[in-house]
Amino acid sequence: MASEEELFASVDALLNEEPHLPPPAERARLREAAGITQARLATALKTTTQSVKNWENGRSEPKSPRLDAYQRLLNGWAAKYPAPGAVSAAAPVPAASSETAASEVKTADAPQAPTVPATGPARPATPSAAASRRPASKKAAQPAADPRFPHGPLAVLDGDGSAYGVDGIVLDCPATSVVELVEWTLRESGLGAPRLHRNGKDSDPLIVLTAAAAVKLGLPERLEGHEQRRSLRLPEDHPVVKQVVKAKWRLTQRGFGPWARIYRKVQGRERQCVQLAVLSWDALDERSWPGVSEMEPADVARVLGIYAQRVITPRGSTAVSGLELMTALRPPTRAVQDPQTGNWVPGHNPGSLGTEPMDPAPPEATAEHPVVVNSGWSGGFLNEEAYQWVRPVDLLTDDECVLPFAVGLDLNTAFLAAAARLVVGLSEPDHFRAPAFNPKIPGSWLVDLSHVEVDPRLPSPFTPDGTRPTGPAWYQTHTVAYAQELGYNVQPLEGYLRRETGAYLDPWHDRLKTAYVDTLADLGVTRDLSDAKFLAAMERHKDAAPAMAAVLAAIKATVKGGIGKLRERPQGKKYKEGERWPALQRPTWRPDIRAAVISKARINMHRKLRNMATMTGLYPLAVLSDCVVYPSPGDSPLDFLPYAASGKPQPGGFRLGPTPGLAKLEGVQSMLWAVDLMEQGHNPARHIKGGDAVLDEGE
């Protein structure tokens, strides 16, 4: 038997060991919960952003004394932001309290798992009027990280009053009108989600209505008549709209449409706002949410719940949610102390876009923008768009034409990859004559790049259609910097540049990248797969779990739509050029940021095309946005991508993998098929998958 001295020595040895950090994924979760970027954490710990990335993906560990400081920080965050499902002794989550007693908590007949199963649970039978809705053996809701929202961010309401929440929760909703539904949601449902940034706002609860629930609440099953379908909203004299107004609730300018936001002015610190979505009014677009509107209510709740957990509680289309996510992660204001009164008041949050809209420089605007129309601007515009290029058929060689296959590669969320560590302007543009070019200053530059020589078998990096520039034109900083990278001198004639800069999109990129990679992993596509196994997993991933595949589609649509919303154009036949349209009232109407993302994505594509030509001697047949088609001796990317003798991919070219910026197989056709399309003036990249691809212009 060990002596006391031996036991004490063993315990002392344990105490003297280096502290154990939580798993890498938990480190990233805690940092994101605290609203801290990797760059800011790196500054605090006197290290590099890449080191923080390595700590959070498990590639390396910090050393003392940095390890001790990091451990202390993570422990503090863990106390403030416990993991979902963790029970805190300081703030235990109550079971059905008196506040929510009126809303019975049931569980659907499905596993209580955070991932979405391929098939949904059986829906509970509608009880008779005399029967109690309380199940025989009631189970309390799953513990939540925030006791204010014990039942999660959202619920899907069916016609029988069952409100299906996340993790299999089913609530009883007694509401028979929209007004009653709003008041029940705010007072009794326990729905909502905590803010994504410490200076931000909590997410409003979302109630999704099935067709049966909509009819029960007095809404039409579908928007009827030409006017309702055209405007996508109920008329102001509709009985439900009148009820809402009579009860002193308000609707936003969008009115009562597929996504309706009903609110009252904030009272104290409590927001009074509920978001409604009507499934039968096409609230969930089929392209962004494939198959979801046809799912059972419980499955709809799971799909939307996972999206809410990983991205944000949906607030409209995926484009709207993508834009709202930017603001949620970079709130425009923070609390600052007034030096005269000592009171805490809203002040500007550094790194954000602020609270006031900002007019773009004339070349960054659209032709109908007041800045252009009122000034009579005729100096040209930025043309930073995605590639839409086909190689001239007469530049195909005999060796290429005898290859049997045309293979399409698609870059994963190319716009998201371009948003990483992208420095953009945060202040108003200043005009300069003949400025010296500086690749670190974001802005728009008038410069002549017609002298830059590029192999004619490659598209020009400076134009979306791949043609060579013919004279001075406006370009975004990344485009001009690439001309310097190619070894050419650039002498701007003019510039609209911004003095205050920052990586505004960094937290947006980090959150969406994590959501994308985690969702692919849930579908069986993980980072540790070999290239051959990755291709096999991607081929079957959508069939493995259609509901999770829908979450993945929504995440991708959030990226594209969010970037597009930065330059939302006016809508409606009544619009006249020079008038200000509603989107211009947002601080997030920033066409210059959109141009920066697309410019960087296009330059990233060209850099890979050029490196591929150097390493393999292969040249693309066509490019469409983030899809490129190559002639190939085999029907797989493995037959032409460059690999080292060790079997590892050569750096600089296209690489296969599940993370943003890496490639996957888009489709395979015969080389004869591709040449035939090219001769007809069509883009093989648009059809390589077997259908018509959508050009990702970020609109």
PDB file of C-alpha atoms in Angstrom, residues 121 265 352 453 475:
ATOM      1  CA  PRO A 121     -40.806  11.797 -36.307  1.00  0.00           C
ATOM      2  CA  LYS A 265     -41.187  50.141 -29.463  1.00  0.00           C
ATOM      3  CA  SER A 352     -18.290  48.415 -37.644  1.00  0.00           C
ATOM      4  CA  GLU A 453       0.497  40.528 -71.093  1.00  0.00           C
ATOM      5  CA  TYR A 475     -10.476  48.661 -60.608  1.00  0.00           C
TER       6      TYR A 475
END
